[in-house]
Short mmCIF file of C-alpha atoms in Angstrom, two decimals:
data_model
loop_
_atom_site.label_atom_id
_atom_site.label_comp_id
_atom_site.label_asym_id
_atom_site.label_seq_id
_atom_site.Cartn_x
_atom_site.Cartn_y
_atom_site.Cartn_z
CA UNK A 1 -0.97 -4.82 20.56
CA UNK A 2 1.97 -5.03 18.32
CA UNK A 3 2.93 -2.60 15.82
CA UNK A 4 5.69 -3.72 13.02
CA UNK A 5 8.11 -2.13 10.93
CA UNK A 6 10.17 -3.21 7.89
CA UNK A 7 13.60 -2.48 6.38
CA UNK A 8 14.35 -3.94 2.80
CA UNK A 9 16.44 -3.07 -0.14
CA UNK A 10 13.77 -3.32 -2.86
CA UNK A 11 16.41 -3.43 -5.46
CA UNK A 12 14.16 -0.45 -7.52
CA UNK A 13 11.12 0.82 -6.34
CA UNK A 14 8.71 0.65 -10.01
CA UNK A 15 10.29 -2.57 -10.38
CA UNK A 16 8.96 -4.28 -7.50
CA UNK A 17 5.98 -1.90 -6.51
CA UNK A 18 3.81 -4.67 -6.56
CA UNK A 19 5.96 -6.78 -4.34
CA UNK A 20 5.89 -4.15 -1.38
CA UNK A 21 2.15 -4.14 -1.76
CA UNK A 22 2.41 -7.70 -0.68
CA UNK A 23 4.13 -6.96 2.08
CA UNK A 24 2.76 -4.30 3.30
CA UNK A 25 -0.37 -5.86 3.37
CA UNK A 26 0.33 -9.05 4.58
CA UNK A 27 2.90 -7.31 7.81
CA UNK A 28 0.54 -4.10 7.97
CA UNK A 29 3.52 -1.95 9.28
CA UNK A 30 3.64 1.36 10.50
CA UNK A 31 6.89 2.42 8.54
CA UNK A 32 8.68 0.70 5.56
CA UNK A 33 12.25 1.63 5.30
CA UNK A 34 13.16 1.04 1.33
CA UNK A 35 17.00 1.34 0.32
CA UNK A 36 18.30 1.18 -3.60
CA UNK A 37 14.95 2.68 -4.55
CA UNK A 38 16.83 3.89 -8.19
CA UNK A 39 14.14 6.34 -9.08
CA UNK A 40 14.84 9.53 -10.73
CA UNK A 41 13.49 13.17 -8.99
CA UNK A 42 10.78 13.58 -11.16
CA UNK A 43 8.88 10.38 -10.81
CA UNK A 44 6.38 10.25 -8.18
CA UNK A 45 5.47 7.94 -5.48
CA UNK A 46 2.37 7.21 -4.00
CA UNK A 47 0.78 4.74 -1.89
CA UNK A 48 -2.49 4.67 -0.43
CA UNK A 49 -2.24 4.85 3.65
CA UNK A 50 1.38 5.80 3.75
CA UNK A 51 3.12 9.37 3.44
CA UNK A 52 6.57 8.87 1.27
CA UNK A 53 9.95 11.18 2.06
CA UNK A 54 12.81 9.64 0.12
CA UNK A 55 16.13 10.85 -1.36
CA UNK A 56 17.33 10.38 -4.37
CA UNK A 57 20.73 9.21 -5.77
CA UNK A 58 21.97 10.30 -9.46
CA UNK A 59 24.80 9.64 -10.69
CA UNK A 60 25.81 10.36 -14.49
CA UNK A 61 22.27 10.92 -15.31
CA UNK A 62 21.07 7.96 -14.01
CA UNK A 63 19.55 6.71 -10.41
CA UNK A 64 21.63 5.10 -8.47
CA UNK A 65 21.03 3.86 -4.99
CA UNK A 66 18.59 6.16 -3.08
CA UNK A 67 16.52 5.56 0.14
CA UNK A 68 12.85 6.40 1.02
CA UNK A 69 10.62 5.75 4.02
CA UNK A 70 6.89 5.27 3.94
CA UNK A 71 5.28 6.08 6.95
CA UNK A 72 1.79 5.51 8.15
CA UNK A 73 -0.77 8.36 8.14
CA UNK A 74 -2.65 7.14 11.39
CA UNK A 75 0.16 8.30 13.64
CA UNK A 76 1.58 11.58 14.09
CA UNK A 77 4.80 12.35 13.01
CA UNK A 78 7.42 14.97 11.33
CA UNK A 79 10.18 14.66 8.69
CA UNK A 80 13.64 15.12 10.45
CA UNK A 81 15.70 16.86 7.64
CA UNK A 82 19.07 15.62 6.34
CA UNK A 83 21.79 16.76 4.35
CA UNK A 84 24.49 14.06 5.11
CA UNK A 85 24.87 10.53 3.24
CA UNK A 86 21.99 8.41 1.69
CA UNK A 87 19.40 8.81 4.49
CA UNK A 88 15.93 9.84 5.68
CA UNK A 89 14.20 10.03 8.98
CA UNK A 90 11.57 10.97 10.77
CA UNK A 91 9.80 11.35 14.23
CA UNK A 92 6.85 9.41 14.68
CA UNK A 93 4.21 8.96 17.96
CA UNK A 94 3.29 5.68 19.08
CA UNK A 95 2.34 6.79 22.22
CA UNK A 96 5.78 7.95 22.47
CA UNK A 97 8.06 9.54 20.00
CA UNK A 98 10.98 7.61 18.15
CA UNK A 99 13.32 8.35 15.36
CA UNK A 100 13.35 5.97 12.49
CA UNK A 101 16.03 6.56 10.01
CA UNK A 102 16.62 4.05 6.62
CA UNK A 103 20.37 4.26 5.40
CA UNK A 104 21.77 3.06 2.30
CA UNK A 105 25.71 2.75 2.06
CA UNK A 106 27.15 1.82 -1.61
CA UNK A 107 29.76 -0.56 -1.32
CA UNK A 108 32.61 0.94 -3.43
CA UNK A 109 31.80 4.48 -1.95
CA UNK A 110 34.43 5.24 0.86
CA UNK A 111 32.22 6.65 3.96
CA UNK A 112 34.17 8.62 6.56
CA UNK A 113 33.66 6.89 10.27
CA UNK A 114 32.90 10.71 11.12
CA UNK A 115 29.82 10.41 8.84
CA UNK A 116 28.08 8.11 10.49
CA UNK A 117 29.18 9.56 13.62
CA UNK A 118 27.95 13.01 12.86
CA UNK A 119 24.39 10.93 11.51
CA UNK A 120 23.81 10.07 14.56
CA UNK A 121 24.23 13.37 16.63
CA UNK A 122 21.92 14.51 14.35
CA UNK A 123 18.97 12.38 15.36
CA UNK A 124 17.16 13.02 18.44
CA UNK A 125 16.85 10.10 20.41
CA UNK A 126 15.54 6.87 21.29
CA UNK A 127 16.62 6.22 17.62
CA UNK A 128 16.11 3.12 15.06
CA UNK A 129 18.70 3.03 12.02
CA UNK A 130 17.91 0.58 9.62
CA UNK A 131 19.16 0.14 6.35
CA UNK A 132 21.58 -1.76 3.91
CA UNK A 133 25.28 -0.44 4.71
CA UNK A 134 27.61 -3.25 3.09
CA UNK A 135 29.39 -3.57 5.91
CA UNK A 136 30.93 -6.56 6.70
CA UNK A 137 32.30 -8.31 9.70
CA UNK A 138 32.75 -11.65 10.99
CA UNK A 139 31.20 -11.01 14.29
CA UNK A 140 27.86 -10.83 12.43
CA UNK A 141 28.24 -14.17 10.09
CA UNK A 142 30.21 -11.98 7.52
CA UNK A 143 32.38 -13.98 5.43
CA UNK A 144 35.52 -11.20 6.17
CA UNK A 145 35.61 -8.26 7.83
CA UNK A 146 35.96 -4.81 6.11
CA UNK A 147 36.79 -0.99 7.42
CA UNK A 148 33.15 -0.26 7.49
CA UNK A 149 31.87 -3.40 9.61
CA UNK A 150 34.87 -2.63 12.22
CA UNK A 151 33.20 1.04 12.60
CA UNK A 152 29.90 0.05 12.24
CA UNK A 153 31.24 -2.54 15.61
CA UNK A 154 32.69 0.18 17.28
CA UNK A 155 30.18 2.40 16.90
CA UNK A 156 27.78 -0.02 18.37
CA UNK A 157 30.23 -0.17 21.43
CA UNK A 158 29.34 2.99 22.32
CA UNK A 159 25.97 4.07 21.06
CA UNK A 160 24.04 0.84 20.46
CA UNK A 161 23.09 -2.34 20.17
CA UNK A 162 23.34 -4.04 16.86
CA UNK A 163 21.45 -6.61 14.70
CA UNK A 164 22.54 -7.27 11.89
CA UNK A 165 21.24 -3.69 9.33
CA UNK A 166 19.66 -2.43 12.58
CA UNK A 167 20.92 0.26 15.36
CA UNK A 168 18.84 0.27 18.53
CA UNK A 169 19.27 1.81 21.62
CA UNK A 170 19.65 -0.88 24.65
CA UNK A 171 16.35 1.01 26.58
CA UNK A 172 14.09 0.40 23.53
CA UNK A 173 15.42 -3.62 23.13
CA UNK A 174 12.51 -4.93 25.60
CA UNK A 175 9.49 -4.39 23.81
CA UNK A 176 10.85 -5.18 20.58
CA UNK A 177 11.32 -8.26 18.45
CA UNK A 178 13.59 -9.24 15.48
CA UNK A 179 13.35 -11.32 12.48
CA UNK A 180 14.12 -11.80 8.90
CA UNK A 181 10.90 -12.82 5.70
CA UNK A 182 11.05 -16.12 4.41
CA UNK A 183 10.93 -14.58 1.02
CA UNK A 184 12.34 -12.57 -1.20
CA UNK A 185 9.68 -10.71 -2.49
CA UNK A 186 11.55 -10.88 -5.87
CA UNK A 187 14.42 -8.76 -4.81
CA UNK A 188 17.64 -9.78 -3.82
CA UNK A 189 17.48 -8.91 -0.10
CA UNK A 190 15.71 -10.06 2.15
CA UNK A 191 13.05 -7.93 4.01
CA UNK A 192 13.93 -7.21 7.77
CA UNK A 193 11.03 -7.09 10.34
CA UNK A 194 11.18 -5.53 13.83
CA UNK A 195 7.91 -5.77 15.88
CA UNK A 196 7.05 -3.70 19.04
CA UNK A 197 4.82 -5.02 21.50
CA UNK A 198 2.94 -2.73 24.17
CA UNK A 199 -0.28 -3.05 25.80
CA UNK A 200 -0.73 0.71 25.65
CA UNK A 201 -0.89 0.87 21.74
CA UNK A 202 -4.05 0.78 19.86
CA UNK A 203 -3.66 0.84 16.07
CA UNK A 204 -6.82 2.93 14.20
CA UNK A 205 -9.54 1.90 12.42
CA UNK A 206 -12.12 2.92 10.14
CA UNK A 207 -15.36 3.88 11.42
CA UNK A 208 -17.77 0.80 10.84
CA UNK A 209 -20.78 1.72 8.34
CA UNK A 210 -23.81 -0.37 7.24
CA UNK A 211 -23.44 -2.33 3.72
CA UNK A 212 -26.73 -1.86 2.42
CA UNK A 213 -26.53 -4.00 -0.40
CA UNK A 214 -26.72 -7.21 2.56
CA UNK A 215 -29.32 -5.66 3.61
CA UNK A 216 -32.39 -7.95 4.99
CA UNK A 217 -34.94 -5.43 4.16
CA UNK A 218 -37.62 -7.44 5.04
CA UNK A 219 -36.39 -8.47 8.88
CA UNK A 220 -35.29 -4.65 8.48
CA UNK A 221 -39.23 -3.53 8.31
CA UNK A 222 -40.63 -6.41 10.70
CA UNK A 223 -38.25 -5.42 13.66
CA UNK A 224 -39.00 -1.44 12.48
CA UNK A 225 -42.36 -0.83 13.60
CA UNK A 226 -43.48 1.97 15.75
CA UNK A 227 -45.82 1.67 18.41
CA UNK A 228 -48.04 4.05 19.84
CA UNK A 229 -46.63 4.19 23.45
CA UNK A 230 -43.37 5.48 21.76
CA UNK A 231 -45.06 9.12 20.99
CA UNK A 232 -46.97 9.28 24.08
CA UNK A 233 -44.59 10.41 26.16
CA UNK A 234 -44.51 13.88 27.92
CA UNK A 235 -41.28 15.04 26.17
CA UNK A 236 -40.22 15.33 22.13
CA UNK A 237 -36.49 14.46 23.34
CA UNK A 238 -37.67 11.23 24.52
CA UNK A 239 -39.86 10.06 21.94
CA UNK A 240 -36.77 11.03 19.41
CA UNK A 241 -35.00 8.87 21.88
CA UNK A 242 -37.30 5.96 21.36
CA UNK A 243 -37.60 6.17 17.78
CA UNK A 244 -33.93 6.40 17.24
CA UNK A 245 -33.12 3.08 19.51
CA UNK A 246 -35.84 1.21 17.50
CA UNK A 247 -34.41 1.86 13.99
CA UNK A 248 -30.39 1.34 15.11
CA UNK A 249 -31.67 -1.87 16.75
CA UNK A 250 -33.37 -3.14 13.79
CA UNK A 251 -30.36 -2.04 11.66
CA UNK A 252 -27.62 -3.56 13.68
CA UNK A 253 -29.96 -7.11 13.63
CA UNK A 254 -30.79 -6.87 9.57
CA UNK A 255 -27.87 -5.23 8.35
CA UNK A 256 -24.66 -6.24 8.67
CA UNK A 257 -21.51 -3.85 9.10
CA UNK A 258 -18.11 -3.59 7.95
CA UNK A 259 -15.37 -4.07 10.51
CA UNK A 260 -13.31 -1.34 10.96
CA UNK A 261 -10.34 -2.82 9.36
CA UNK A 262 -7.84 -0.29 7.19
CA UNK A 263 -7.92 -1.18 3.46
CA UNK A 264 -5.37 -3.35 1.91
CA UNK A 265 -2.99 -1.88 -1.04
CA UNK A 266 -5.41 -2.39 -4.24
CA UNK A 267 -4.39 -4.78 -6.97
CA UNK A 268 -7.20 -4.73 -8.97
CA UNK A 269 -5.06 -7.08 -11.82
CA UNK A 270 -4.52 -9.75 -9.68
CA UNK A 271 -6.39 -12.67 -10.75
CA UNK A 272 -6.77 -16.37 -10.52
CA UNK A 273 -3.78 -17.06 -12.77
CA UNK A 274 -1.56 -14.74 -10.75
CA UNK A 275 -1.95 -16.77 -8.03
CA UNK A 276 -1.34 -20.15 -9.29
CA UNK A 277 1.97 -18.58 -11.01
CA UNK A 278 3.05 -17.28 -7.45
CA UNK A 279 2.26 -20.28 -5.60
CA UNK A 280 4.23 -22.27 -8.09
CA UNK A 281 7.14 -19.60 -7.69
CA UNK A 282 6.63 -19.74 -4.08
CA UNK A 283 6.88 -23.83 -3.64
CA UNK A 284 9.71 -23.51 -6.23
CA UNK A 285 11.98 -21.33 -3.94
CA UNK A 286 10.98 -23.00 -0.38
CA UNK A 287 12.26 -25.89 -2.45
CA UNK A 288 15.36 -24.46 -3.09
CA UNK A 289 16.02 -23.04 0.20
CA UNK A 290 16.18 -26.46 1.40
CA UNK A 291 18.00 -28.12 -1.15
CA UNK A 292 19.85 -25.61 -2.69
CA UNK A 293 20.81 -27.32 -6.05
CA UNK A 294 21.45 -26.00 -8.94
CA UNK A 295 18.96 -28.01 -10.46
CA UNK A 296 16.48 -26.30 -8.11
CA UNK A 297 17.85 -22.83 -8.28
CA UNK A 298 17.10 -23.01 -12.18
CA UNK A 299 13.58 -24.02 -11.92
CA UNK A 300 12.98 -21.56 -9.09
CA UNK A 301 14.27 -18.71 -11.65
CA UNK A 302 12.10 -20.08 -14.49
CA UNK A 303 8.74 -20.27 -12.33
CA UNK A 304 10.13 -16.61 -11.26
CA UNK A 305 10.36 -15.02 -14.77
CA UNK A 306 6.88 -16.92 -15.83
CA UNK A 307 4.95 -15.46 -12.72
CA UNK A 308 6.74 -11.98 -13.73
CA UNK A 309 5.20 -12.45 -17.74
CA UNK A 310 1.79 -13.32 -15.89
CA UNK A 311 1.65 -10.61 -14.17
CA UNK A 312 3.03 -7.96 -16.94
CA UNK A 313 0.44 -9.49 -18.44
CA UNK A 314 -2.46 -9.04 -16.48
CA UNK A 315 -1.64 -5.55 -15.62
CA UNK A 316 -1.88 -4.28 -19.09
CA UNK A 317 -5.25 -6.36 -19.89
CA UNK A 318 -6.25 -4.79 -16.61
CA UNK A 319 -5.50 -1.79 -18.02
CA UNK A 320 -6.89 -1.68 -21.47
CA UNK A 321 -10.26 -2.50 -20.25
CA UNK A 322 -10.05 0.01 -17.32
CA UNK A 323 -9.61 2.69 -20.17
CA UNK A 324 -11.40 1.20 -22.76
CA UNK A 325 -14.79 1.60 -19.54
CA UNK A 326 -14.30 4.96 -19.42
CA UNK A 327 -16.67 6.54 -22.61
CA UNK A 328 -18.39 9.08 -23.53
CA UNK A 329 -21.64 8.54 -22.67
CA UNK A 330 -20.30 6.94 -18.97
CA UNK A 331 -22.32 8.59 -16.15
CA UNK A 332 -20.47 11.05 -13.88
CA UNK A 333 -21.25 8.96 -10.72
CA UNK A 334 -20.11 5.98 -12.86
CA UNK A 335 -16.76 7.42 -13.50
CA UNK A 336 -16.12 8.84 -10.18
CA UNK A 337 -16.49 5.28 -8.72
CA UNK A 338 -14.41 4.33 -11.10
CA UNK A 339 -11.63 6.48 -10.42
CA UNK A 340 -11.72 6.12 -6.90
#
């Protein structure tokens, strides 16, 4: 069984909400770290599945920077609390515990090399640090190297091993795989991916249930029937017995079940048109990727901005006749399934 989890500077949470719905539900991970989530303290964030911790940034009234981890509500865990540099963590059990932390480092702001140092005293170990820390070094396909990416080296010298925006401890490396989306998800980073594999991991499910509405009633009431050696037994328990293995065994052959699977993140605006626009979008950057012309680049940032209008679009039609439902006379079952 492999469990995943995902570091990616979303480049603004609201902004590209939708996007990390996309990802989340086509990796399924058990933790997103998000970095330059720019949202201001009073704003809440939600998303079905996931528990949120995050810290904000503000700086002359305005967000700037910030970090947040969503973390999956099948598996135990506990906040680790921080009061040092753009960071959250937490403790989570996958059969055993680890310490995922997301770190954001701005560029222009000068980070002591005791910072990070102290950071990572503070976080009980085996530890994950993942994050966006504009640190630079050549060793690592960096253009130059800066003070940060010679610390961030050293560092890894004595603590870790390093890939690329990650810190992991050599005794987790193993189980553990590394790679990089093939897509932006319309930010300007790409989303990281690290994967853990282990037999000894199950991920949860819902319980199955019967959808009634595929019923086949009338196989249902054929395979049904009671017979009269059923109640002629000596004892109630086993006639209840009898009775109860006839109707589950008629239900599980006329009815079919759901399978167990979690939910994906709802977009209930999505609609035919939004996916031709993000096809096109898609095609138009895998085009670009491998010829990067400028001729290419434009068009890719063209089908971009017209898959963005499409889906402004939708969302707000979506919208207006999800309120526009919801009326006076409207039955109370009707608008709790609505709501829900």
């Amino acid at each position: 069984m492999a469990i995943s989890i995902i570091s990616w500077n979303c480049h603004g949470y609201r902004a590209h909400l939708d996007d990390l719905k996309t990802l989340i539900n086509s990796v399924h991970p058990i933790c997103v770290g998000l970095q330059e989530t720019m949202l201001y303290p009073l704003i809440q964030t939600k998303l079905k599945h996931y528990n949120i911790i995050r810290k904000d940034n503000i700086h002359d009234a305005r967000p700037i920077g910030g970090v947040a981890l969503l973390y999956s509500q099948s598996f135990p865990s506990k906040i680790v609390p921080l009061d040092t540099l753009q960071a959250t963590a937490i403790q989570i059990n996958i059969r055993t515990h680890f310490t995922l932390c997301s770190l954001y480092l701005p560029p222009k702001q000068i980070i002591r090399p005791s910072e990070l140092d102290d950071l990572v005293d503070l976080l009980p170990a085996p530890l994950i640090i993942f994050g966006d820390w504009n640190g630079h070094n050549v060793l690592w396909g960096s253009a130059d190297t800066n003070s940060r990416g010679r610390h961030i080296y050293i560092s890894h010298l004595e603590h870790f091993k390093l890939w690329t925006w990650l810190y992991v401890l050599p005794s987790l490396l193993p189980k553990w795989t590394f790679n990089v989306a093939n897509d932006l998800y319309n930010s300007d980073h790409f989303p990281i991916i690290l994967t853990f594999y282990s037999n000894d991991i199950t991920l949860p499910v819902r319980p199955s249930h019967f959808i009634y509405d595929k019923a086949n009633w009338q196989l249902y009431a054929q395979l049904a029937e009671f017979s009269e050696h059923m109640v002629q037994t000596a004892g109630i328990d086993e006639v209840v017995d009898h009775i109860t293995h006839c109707i589950l065994e008629a239900a599980a052959k006329s009815i079919p079940m759901t399978v167990g699977k979690l939910p994906k993140q709802n977009k209930p605006w999505w609609n035919q048109e939004c996916s031709t626009a993000h096809k096109d979008q898609k095609r138009a950057w895998d085009r670009f990727r491998r010829y990067p012309t400028s001729e290419n680049l434009l068009r890719f940032k063209h089908l971009k901005a017209v898959a963005r209008r499409i889906r402004r679009q939708s969302q707000r039609a979506s919208w207006q006749k999800y309120v526009g439902g919801i009326q006076g006379q409207i039955s109370s079952k009707k608008l709790w399934q609505r709501l829900t």
